[in-house]
mmCIF file with all atom_site columns, C-alpha atoms in Angstrom:
data_model
loop_
_atom_site.group_PDB
_atom_site.id
_atom_site.type_symbol
_atom_site.label_atom_id
_atom_site.label_alt_id
_atom_site.label_comp_id
_atom_site.label_asym_id
_atom_site.label_entity_id
_atom_site.label_seq_id
_atom_site.pdbx_PDB_ins_code
_atom_site.Cartn_x
_atom_site.Cartn_y
_atom_site.Cartn_z
_atom_site.occupancy
_atom_site.B_iso_or_equiv
_atom_site.pdbx_formal_charge
_atom_site.auth_seq_id
_atom_site.auth_comp_id
_atom_site.auth_asym_id
_atom_site.auth_atom_id
_atom_site.pdbx_PDB_model_num
ATOM 1   C CA . UNK A 1 1   ? 117.983 139.740 57.342  1.00 77.00 ? 1   UNK A CA 1
ATOM 2   C CA . UNK A 1 2   ? 115.087 142.323 56.568  1.00 85.00 ? 2   UNK A CA 1
ATOM 3   C CA . UNK A 1 3   ? 112.842 143.439 58.646  1.00 82.00 ? 3   UNK A CA 1
ATOM 4   C CA . UNK A 1 4   ? 110.204 141.799 57.257  1.00 81.00 ? 4   UNK A CA 1
ATOM 5   C CA . UNK A 1 5   ? 112.076 138.686 58.327  1.00 79.00 ? 5   UNK A CA 1
ATOM 6   C CA . UNK A 1 6   ? 112.395 139.507 61.648  1.00 77.00 ? 6   UNK A CA 1
ATOM 7   C CA . UNK A 1 7   ? 108.736 140.080 62.175  1.00 80.00 ? 7   UNK A CA 1
ATOM 8   C CA . UNK A 1 8   ? 107.900 136.523 60.449  1.00 77.00 ? 8   UNK A CA 1
ATOM 9   C CA . UNK A 1 9   ? 110.032 135.071 62.873  1.00 79.00 ? 9   UNK A CA 1
ATOM 10  C CA . UNK A 1 10  ? 109.104 136.745 65.781  1.00 78.00 ? 10  UNK A CA 1
ATOM 11  C CA . UNK A 1 11  ? 105.566 136.328 64.990  1.00 80.00 ? 11  UNK A CA 1
ATOM 12  C CA . UNK A 1 12  ? 105.974 132.400 64.503  1.00 72.00 ? 12  UNK A CA 1
ATOM 13  C CA . UNK A 1 13  ? 108.007 132.367 67.740  1.00 68.00 ? 13  UNK A CA 1
ATOM 14  C CA . UNK A 1 14  ? 105.091 134.099 69.447  1.00 76.00 ? 14  UNK A CA 1
ATOM 15  C CA . UNK A 1 15  ? 102.551 132.184 68.309  1.00 62.00 ? 15  UNK A CA 1
ATOM 16  C CA . UNK A 1 16  ? 104.378 128.836 69.476  1.00 60.00 ? 16  UNK A CA 1
ATOM 17  C CA . UNK A 1 17  ? 104.943 130.051 72.445  1.00 59.00 ? 17  UNK A CA 1
ATOM 18  C CA . UNK A 1 18  ? 101.292 130.937 72.892  1.00 56.00 ? 18  UNK A CA 1
ATOM 19  C CA . UNK A 1 19  ? 100.101 127.762 71.555  1.00 56.00 ? 19  UNK A CA 1
ATOM 20  C CA . UNK A 1 20  ? 102.402 125.784 74.465  1.00 56.00 ? 20  UNK A CA 1
ATOM 21  C CA . UNK A 1 21  ? 101.048 127.809 76.986  1.00 50.00 ? 21  UNK A CA 1
ATOM 22  C CA . UNK A 1 22  ? 97.527  127.001 75.901  1.00 52.00 ? 22  UNK A CA 1
ATOM 23  C CA . UNK A 1 23  ? 98.563  123.194 75.691  1.00 51.00 ? 23  UNK A CA 1
ATOM 24  C CA . UNK A 1 24  ? 99.995  122.809 79.063  1.00 47.00 ? 24  UNK A CA 1
ATOM 25  C CA . UNK A 1 25  ? 97.272  121.324 81.281  1.00 44.00 ? 25  UNK A CA 1
ATOM 26  C CA . UNK A 1 26  ? 98.340  123.817 84.449  1.00 41.00 ? 26  UNK A CA 1
ATOM 27  C CA . UNK A 1 27  ? 97.701  126.734 81.865  1.00 41.00 ? 27  UNK A CA 1
ATOM 28  C CA . UNK A 1 28  ? 95.752  129.694 84.185  1.00 42.00 ? 28  UNK A CA 1
ATOM 29  C CA . UNK A 1 29  ? 96.860  127.650 87.672  1.00 41.00 ? 29  UNK A CA 1
ATOM 30  C CA . UNK A 1 30  ? 100.442 128.265 87.761  1.00 41.00 ? 30  UNK A CA 1
ATOM 31  C CA . UNK A 1 31  ? 102.040 131.788 87.458  1.00 41.00 ? 31  UNK A CA 1
ATOM 32  C CA . UNK A 1 32  ? 105.533 132.588 87.515  1.00 38.00 ? 32  UNK A CA 1
ATOM 33  C CA . UNK A 1 33  ? 108.155 130.648 89.539  1.00 39.00 ? 33  UNK A CA 1
ATOM 34  C CA . UNK A 1 34  ? 105.312 127.976 90.583  1.00 40.00 ? 34  UNK A CA 1
ATOM 35  C CA . UNK A 1 35  ? 105.819 126.929 86.742  1.00 37.00 ? 35  UNK A CA 1
ATOM 36  C CA . UNK A 1 36  ? 109.251 126.061 87.805  1.00 34.00 ? 36  UNK A CA 1
ATOM 37  C CA . UNK A 1 37  ? 109.075 124.816 91.194  1.00 40.00 ? 37  UNK A CA 1
ATOM 38  C CA . UNK A 1 38  ? 105.856 123.162 91.089  1.00 46.00 ? 38  UNK A CA 1
ATOM 39  C CA . UNK A 1 39  ? 106.296 119.743 91.329  1.00 42.00 ? 39  UNK A CA 1
ATOM 40  C CA . UNK A 1 40  ? 102.760 118.709 90.134  1.00 49.00 ? 40  UNK A CA 1
ATOM 41  C CA . UNK A 1 41  ? 103.860 119.138 85.881  1.00 52.00 ? 41  UNK A CA 1
ATOM 42  C CA . UNK A 1 42  ? 105.366 115.666 87.144  1.00 59.00 ? 42  UNK A CA 1
ATOM 43  C CA . UNK A 1 43  ? 101.667 114.830 87.674  1.00 65.00 ? 43  UNK A CA 1
ATOM 44  C CA . UNK A 1 44  ? 100.606 111.024 86.292  1.00 66.00 ? 44  UNK A CA 1
ATOM 45  C CA . UNK A 1 45  ? 97.598  112.085 84.245  1.00 66.00 ? 45  UNK A CA 1
ATOM 46  C CA . UNK A 1 46  ? 96.786  108.137 83.558  1.00 74.00 ? 46  UNK A CA 1
ATOM 47  C CA . UNK A 1 47  ? 97.154  106.292 87.061  1.00 81.00 ? 47  UNK A CA 1
ATOM 48  C CA . UNK A 1 48  ? 96.803  102.563 87.726  1.00 84.00 ? 48  UNK A CA 1
ATOM 49  C CA . UNK A 1 49  ? 93.410  101.490 89.293  1.00 88.00 ? 49  UNK A CA 1
ATOM 50  C CA . UNK A 1 50  ? 95.642  98.982  90.925  1.00 92.00 ? 50  UNK A CA 1
ATOM 51  C CA . UNK A 1 51  ? 95.610  99.777  94.877  1.00 94.00 ? 51  UNK A CA 1
ATOM 52  C CA . UNK A 1 52  ? 97.825  97.797  97.451  1.00 93.00 ? 52  UNK A CA 1
ATOM 53  C CA . UNK A 1 53  ? 96.159  94.361  98.724  1.00 93.00 ? 53  UNK A CA 1
ATOM 54  C CA . UNK A 1 54  ? 95.758  95.407  102.345 1.00 94.00 ? 54  UNK A CA 1
ATOM 55  C CA . UNK A 1 55  ? 93.699  98.355  101.483 1.00 95.00 ? 55  UNK A CA 1
ATOM 56  C CA . UNK A 1 56  ? 89.949  98.014  102.931 1.00 96.00 ? 56  UNK A CA 1
ATOM 57  C CA . UNK A 1 57  ? 87.419  99.431  100.574 1.00 97.00 ? 57  UNK A CA 1
ATOM 58  C CA . UNK A 1 58  ? 85.000  101.539 102.527 1.00 97.00 ? 58  UNK A CA 1
ATOM 59  C CA . UNK A 1 59  ? 81.778  99.798  103.400 1.00 96.00 ? 59  UNK A CA 1
ATOM 60  C CA . UNK A 1 60  ? 79.431  102.687 103.292 1.00 96.00 ? 60  UNK A CA 1
ATOM 61  C CA . UNK A 1 61  ? 81.218  105.773 101.740 1.00 98.00 ? 61  UNK A CA 1
ATOM 62  C CA . UNK A 1 62  ? 80.057  109.684 101.673 1.00 98.00 ? 62  UNK A CA 1
ATOM 63  C CA . UNK A 1 63  ? 80.694  109.440 98.047  1.00 98.00 ? 63  UNK A CA 1
ATOM 64  C CA . UNK A 1 64  ? 79.793  105.989 96.390  1.00 98.00 ? 64  UNK A CA 1
ATOM 65  C CA . UNK A 1 65  ? 81.497  104.876 93.311  1.00 98.00 ? 65  UNK A CA 1
ATOM 66  C CA . UNK A 1 66  ? 80.243  105.969 90.256  1.00 98.00 ? 66  UNK A CA 1
ATOM 67  C CA . UNK A 1 67  ? 78.854  109.128 91.922  1.00 98.00 ? 67  UNK A CA 1
ATOM 68  C CA . UNK A 1 68  ? 80.096  112.705 91.533  1.00 98.00 ? 68  UNK A CA 1
ATOM 69  C CA . UNK A 1 69  ? 81.136  115.346 93.786  1.00 98.00 ? 69  UNK A CA 1
ATOM 70  C CA . UNK A 1 70  ? 82.819  118.531 93.726  1.00 97.00 ? 70  UNK A CA 1
ATOM 71  C CA . UNK A 1 71  ? 86.530  118.946 95.293  1.00 95.00 ? 71  UNK A CA 1
ATOM 72  C CA . UNK A 1 72  ? 87.883  121.533 96.846  1.00 93.00 ? 72  UNK A CA 1
ATOM 73  C CA . UNK A 1 73  ? 91.491  119.898 96.769  1.00 91.00 ? 73  UNK A CA 1
ATOM 74  C CA . UNK A 1 74  ? 94.077  122.964 96.659  1.00 81.00 ? 74  UNK A CA 1
ATOM 75  C CA . UNK A 1 75  ? 97.312  120.041 96.905  1.00 76.00 ? 75  UNK A CA 1
ATOM 76  C CA . UNK A 1 76  ? 97.269  119.488 92.534  1.00 68.00 ? 76  UNK A CA 1
ATOM 77  C CA . UNK A 1 77  ? 98.394  123.267 92.189  1.00 71.00 ? 77  UNK A CA 1
ATOM 78  C CA . UNK A 1 78  ? 94.753  124.331 91.732  1.00 75.00 ? 78  UNK A CA 1
ATOM 79  C CA . UNK A 1 79  ? 93.864  122.088 89.206  1.00 81.00 ? 79  UNK A CA 1
ATOM 80  C CA . UNK A 1 80  ? 91.287  120.226 91.490  1.00 85.00 ? 80  UNK A CA 1
ATOM 81  C CA . UNK A 1 81  ? 89.695  122.999 93.285  1.00 88.00 ? 81  UNK A CA 1
ATOM 82  C CA . UNK A 1 82  ? 86.033  123.486 92.362  1.00 90.00 ? 82  UNK A CA 1
ATOM 83  C CA . UNK A 1 83  ? 86.339  120.359 90.000  1.00 92.00 ? 83  UNK A CA 1
ATOM 84  C CA . UNK A 1 84  ? 83.622  117.823 89.627  1.00 95.00 ? 84  UNK A CA 1
ATOM 85  C CA . UNK A 1 85  ? 85.108  114.191 90.015  1.00 96.00 ? 85  UNK A CA 1
ATOM 86  C CA . UNK A 1 86  ? 83.692  110.947 89.897  1.00 98.00 ? 86  UNK A CA 1
ATOM 87  C CA . UNK A 1 87  ? 84.298  108.628 92.242  1.00 98.00 ? 87  UNK A CA 1
ATOM 88  C CA . UNK A 1 88  ? 86.369  105.399 91.084  1.00 98.00 ? 88  UNK A CA 1
ATOM 89  C CA . UNK A 1 89  ? 87.354  104.023 94.238  1.00 98.00 ? 89  UNK A CA 1
ATOM 90  C CA . UNK A 1 90  ? 86.526  104.371 98.383  1.00 98.00 ? 90  UNK A CA 1
ATOM 91  C CA . UNK A 1 91  ? 89.193  103.640 100.756 1.00 98.00 ? 91  UNK A CA 1
ATOM 92  C CA . UNK A 1 92  ? 89.209  103.385 105.163 1.00 97.00 ? 92  UNK A CA 1
ATOM 93  C CA . UNK A 1 93  ? 92.942  104.519 105.948 1.00 97.00 ? 93  UNK A CA 1
ATOM 94  C CA . UNK A 1 94  ? 94.869  106.852 107.248 1.00 97.00 ? 94  UNK A CA 1
ATOM 95  C CA . UNK A 1 95  ? 96.261  109.460 104.310 1.00 98.00 ? 95  UNK A CA 1
ATOM 96  C CA . UNK A 1 96  ? 99.647  111.417 104.817 1.00 98.00 ? 96  UNK A CA 1
ATOM 97  C CA . UNK A 1 97  ? 101.315 114.641 103.724 1.00 97.00 ? 97  UNK A CA 1
ATOM 98  C CA . UNK A 1 98  ? 104.889 113.902 102.951 1.00 97.00 ? 98  UNK A CA 1
ATOM 99  C CA . UNK A 1 99  ? 108.130 115.725 102.215 1.00 96.00 ? 99  UNK A CA 1
ATOM 100 C CA . UNK A 1 100 ? 110.379 113.931 100.188 1.00 96.00 ? 100 UNK A CA 1
ATOM 101 C CA . UNK A 1 101 ? 113.376 114.439 97.027  1.00 95.00 ? 101 UNK A CA 1
ATOM 102 C CA . UNK A 1 102 ? 111.830 113.764 93.398  1.00 93.00 ? 102 UNK A CA 1
ATOM 103 C CA . UNK A 1 103 ? 114.072 111.398 91.741  1.00 92.00 ? 103 UNK A CA 1
ATOM 104 C CA . UNK A 1 104 ? 113.046 112.809 88.447  1.00 86.00 ? 104 UNK A CA 1
ATOM 105 C CA . UNK A 1 105 ? 114.240 116.449 89.642  1.00 87.00 ? 105 UNK A CA 1
ATOM 106 C CA . UNK A 1 106 ? 116.345 116.605 92.505  1.00 91.00 ? 106 UNK A CA 1
ATOM 107 C CA . UNK A 1 107 ? 113.516 118.859 93.673  1.00 91.00 ? 107 UNK A CA 1
ATOM 108 C CA . UNK A 1 108 ? 112.311 118.550 97.702  1.00 93.00 ? 108 UNK A CA 1
ATOM 109 C CA . UNK A 1 109 ? 108.599 118.366 97.644  1.00 91.00 ? 109 UNK A CA 1
ATOM 110 C CA . UNK A 1 110 ? 107.193 119.502 100.989 1.00 92.00 ? 110 UNK A CA 1
ATOM 111 C CA . UNK A 1 111 ? 103.695 118.129 102.290 1.00 93.00 ? 111 UNK A CA 1
ATOM 112 C CA . UNK A 1 112 ? 102.701 115.905 99.362  1.00 92.00 ? 112 UNK A CA 1
ATOM 113 C CA . UNK A 1 113 ? 99.155  115.328 99.964  1.00 94.00 ? 113 UNK A CA 1
ATOM 114 C CA . UNK A 1 114 ? 98.278  112.307 99.945  1.00 96.00 ? 114 UNK A CA 1
ATOM 115 C CA . UNK A 1 115 ? 99.788  108.762 100.587 1.00 96.00 ? 115 UNK A CA 1
ATOM 116 C CA . UNK A 1 116 ? 97.960  105.981 102.174 1.00 97.00 ? 116 UNK A CA 1
ATOM 117 C CA . UNK A 1 117 ? 99.423  103.600 104.781 1.00 97.00 ? 117 UNK A CA 1
ATOM 118 C CA . UNK A 1 118 ? 99.267  100.570 102.925 1.00 97.00 ? 118 UNK A CA 1
ATOM 119 C CA . UNK A 1 119 ? 101.711 102.242 99.858  1.00 97.00 ? 119 UNK A CA 1
ATOM 120 C CA . UNK A 1 120 ? 104.545 102.435 102.724 1.00 97.00 ? 120 UNK A CA 1
ATOM 121 C CA . UNK A 1 121 ? 106.856 99.557  102.898 1.00 96.00 ? 121 UNK A CA 1
ATOM 122 C CA . UNK A 1 122 ? 107.126 97.559  105.892 1.00 93.00 ? 122 UNK A CA 1
ATOM 123 C CA . UNK A 1 123 ? 105.422 99.792  108.069 1.00 94.00 ? 123 UNK A CA 1
ATOM 124 C CA . UNK A 1 124 ? 103.032 97.922  109.492 1.00 87.00 ? 124 UNK A CA 1
ATOM 125 C CA . UNK A 1 125 ? 99.083  99.343  110.277 1.00 87.00 ? 125 UNK A CA 1
ATOM 126 C CA . UNK A 1 126 ? 99.718  101.552 113.941 1.00 92.00 ? 126 UNK A CA 1
ATOM 127 C CA . UNK A 1 127 ? 99.501  105.199 112.586 1.00 95.00 ? 127 UNK A CA 1
ATOM 128 C CA . UNK A 1 128 ? 102.692 106.872 111.979 1.00 97.00 ? 128 UNK A CA 1
ATOM 129 C CA . UNK A 1 129 ? 104.400 109.712 113.641 1.00 97.00 ? 129 UNK A CA 1
ATOM 130 C CA . UNK A 1 130 ? 105.370 113.195 112.269 1.00 97.00 ? 130 UNK A CA 1
ATOM 131 C CA . UNK A 1 131 ? 108.993 113.080 111.872 1.00 97.00 ? 131 UNK A CA 1
ATOM 132 C CA . UNK A 1 132 ? 108.824 109.137 110.459 1.00 97.00 ? 132 UNK A CA 1
ATOM 133 C CA . UNK A 1 133 ? 110.927 108.572 107.806 1.00 98.00 ? 133 UNK A CA 1
ATOM 134 C CA . UNK A 1 134 ? 108.952 105.747 105.780 1.00 97.00 ? 134 UNK A CA 1
ATOM 135 C CA . UNK A 1 135 ? 109.775 104.511 102.101 1.00 97.00 ? 135 UNK A CA 1
ATOM 136 C CA . UNK A 1 136 ? 107.087 103.960 99.384  1.00 96.00 ? 136 UNK A CA 1
ATOM 137 C CA . UNK A 1 137 ? 106.736 102.396 95.826  1.00 91.00 ? 137 UNK A CA 1
ATOM 138 C CA . UNK A 1 138 ? 103.746 104.779 95.352  1.00 93.00 ? 138 UNK A CA 1
ATOM 139 C CA . UNK A 1 139 ? 104.091 106.244 91.831  1.00 89.00 ? 139 UNK A CA 1
ATOM 140 C CA . UNK A 1 140 ? 100.945 109.684 91.859  1.00 87.00 ? 140 UNK A CA 1
ATOM 141 C CA . UNK A 1 141 ? 103.683 111.734 90.761  1.00 87.00 ? 141 UNK A CA 1
ATOM 142 C CA . UNK A 1 142 ? 107.053 111.134 88.419  1.00 87.00 ? 142 UNK A CA 1
ATOM 143 C CA . UNK A 1 143 ? 110.224 111.088 90.696  1.00 90.00 ? 143 UNK A CA 1
ATOM 144 C CA . UNK A 1 144 ? 108.030 109.311 93.549  1.00 92.00 ? 144 UNK A CA 1
ATOM 145 C CA . UNK A 1 145 ? 108.827 105.739 93.251  1.00 93.00 ? 145 UNK A CA 1
ATOM 146 C CA . UNK A 1 146 ? 111.159 104.501 95.735  1.00 95.00 ? 146 UNK A CA 1
ATOM 147 C CA . UNK A 1 147 ? 111.945 107.762 97.682  1.00 97.00 ? 147 UNK A CA 1
ATOM 148 C CA . UNK A 1 148 ? 112.119 107.882 101.388 1.00 97.00 ? 148 UNK A CA 1
ATOM 149 C CA . UNK A 1 149 ? 109.097 109.984 102.880 1.00 97.00 ? 149 UNK A CA 1
ATOM 150 C CA . UNK A 1 150 ? 109.163 112.220 106.192 1.00 98.00 ? 150 UNK A CA 1
ATOM 151 C CA . UNK A 1 151 ? 105.549 112.294 107.534 1.00 98.00 ? 151 UNK A CA 1
ATOM 152 C CA . UNK A 1 152 ? 104.250 115.864 107.996 1.00 98.00 ? 152 UNK A CA 1
ATOM 153 C CA . UNK A 1 153 ? 101.395 114.704 109.155 1.00 97.00 ? 153 UNK A CA 1
ATOM 154 C CA . UNK A 1 154 ? 98.425  111.928 108.980 1.00 97.00 ? 154 UNK A CA 1
ATOM 155 C CA . UNK A 1 155 ? 94.059  111.825 109.023 1.00 97.00 ? 155 UNK A CA 1
ATOM 156 C CA . UNK A 1 156 ? 92.355  108.825 109.356 1.00 97.00 ? 156 UNK A CA 1
ATOM 157 C CA . UNK A 1 157 ? 89.711  109.432 106.597 1.00 97.00 ? 157 UNK A CA 1
ATOM 158 C CA . UNK A 1 158 ? 88.142  107.586 103.295 1.00 98.00 ? 158 UNK A CA 1
ATOM 159 C CA . UNK A 1 159 ? 90.497  108.476 100.560 1.00 98.00 ? 159 UNK A CA 1
ATOM 160 C CA . UNK A 1 160 ? 89.014  108.490 97.048  1.00 98.00 ? 160 UNK A CA 1
ATOM 161 C CA . UNK A 1 161 ? 90.677  107.723 93.607  1.00 97.00 ? 161 UNK A CA 1
ATOM 162 C CA . UNK A 1 162 ? 88.904  109.777 91.164  1.00 97.00 ? 162 UNK A CA 1
ATOM 163 C CA . UNK A 1 163 ? 88.369  110.708 87.469  1.00 96.00 ? 163 UNK A CA 1
ATOM 164 C CA . UNK A 1 164 ? 88.190  114.541 86.389  1.00 94.00 ? 164 UNK A CA 1
ATOM 165 C CA . UNK A 1 165 ? 88.573  116.782 83.128  1.00 92.00 ? 165 UNK A CA 1
ATOM 166 C CA . UNK A 1 166 ? 91.415  119.416 83.703  1.00 84.00 ? 166 UNK A CA 1
ATOM 167 C CA . UNK A 1 167 ? 90.122  123.470 82.639  1.00 79.00 ? 167 UNK A CA 1
ATOM 168 C CA . UNK A 1 168 ? 92.128  122.345 78.788  1.00 80.00 ? 168 UNK A CA 1
ATOM 169 C CA . UNK A 1 169 ? 89.809  119.480 78.731  1.00 84.00 ? 169 UNK A CA 1
ATOM 170 C CA . UNK A 1 170 ? 92.817  116.464 79.525  1.00 85.00 ? 170 UNK A CA 1
ATOM 171 C CA . UNK A 1 171 ? 91.178  114.024 81.074  1.00 91.00 ? 171 UNK A CA 1
ATOM 172 C CA . UNK A 1 172 ? 93.040  112.559 84.645  1.00 91.00 ? 172 UNK A CA 1
ATOM 173 C CA . UNK A 1 173 ? 91.974  108.717 85.405  1.00 94.00 ? 173 UNK A CA 1
ATOM 174 C CA . UNK A 1 174 ? 92.758  107.130 88.555  1.00 94.00 ? 174 UNK A CA 1
ATOM 175 C CA . UNK A 1 175 ? 94.189  110.170 90.762  1.00 94.00 ? 175 UNK A CA 1
ATOM 176 C CA . UNK A 1 176 ? 95.255  109.192 93.707  1.00 95.00 ? 176 UNK A CA 1
ATOM 177 C CA . UNK A 1 177 ? 94.345  110.566 96.447  1.00 95.00 ? 177 UNK A CA 1
ATOM 178 C CA . UNK A 1 178 ? 91.192  112.937 97.571  1.00 96.00 ? 178 UNK A CA 1
ATOM 179 C CA . UNK A 1 179 ? 90.260  112.745 100.931 1.00 97.00 ? 179 UNK A CA 1
ATOM 180 C CA . UNK A 1 180 ? 86.830  113.056 102.093 1.00 97.00 ? 180 UNK A CA 1
ATOM 181 C CA . UNK A 1 181 ? 87.277  116.420 103.922 1.00 97.00 ? 181 UNK A CA 1
ATOM 182 C CA . UNK A 1 182 ? 88.119  118.127 100.571 1.00 96.00 ? 182 UNK A CA 1
ATOM 183 C CA . UNK A 1 183 ? 84.772  117.003 98.754  1.00 97.00 ? 183 UNK A CA 1
ATOM 184 C CA . UNK A 1 184 ? 81.184  118.705 98.911  1.00 97.00 ? 184 UNK A CA 1
ATOM 185 C CA . UNK A 1 185 ? 77.857  117.539 97.520  1.00 96.00 ? 185 UNK A CA 1
ATOM 186 C CA . UNK A 1 186 ? 77.070  118.283 93.849  1.00 91.00 ? 186 UNK A CA 1
ATOM 187 C CA . UNK A 1 187 ? 74.038  119.870 95.727  1.00 77.00 ? 187 UNK A CA 1
#
């Protein structure tokens, strides 16, 4: 193989690598080991608009359906920090940060935010205590459905289902959940 052939192969390899990096929705958000370990690479970009039957719509939410707000959520690998979101659902509930093991990767995911009370199976209406183990069929991330979660902490609040665009232009629809405390008015 000539030196010219080697340079051509190296140029093609670098070109494909750069193309891949810029197509990755997490470009500019994840670096180094985070790329390997960040479970948000398994995010579902086009979620279902369906919610549990028992989940109650908020009567007078701070951010009504159809309005826009700025997300300050830091739990999606930075993808939602400072991003404008459109509200597509608002519900009164208890939101939980949980730890679980992904059925997709086998990796333990710590403090996943957020799963709502109504997405846990057979838990009733009472607020769950830290350390409680619960089962869910929620599928916000690949590998989350049909897993056992350990409750890390909770927040009684309004949760929002939102649409937004990633920095690379990719649209995320029906993202579950952002809590009211993570949103700011556009003004």
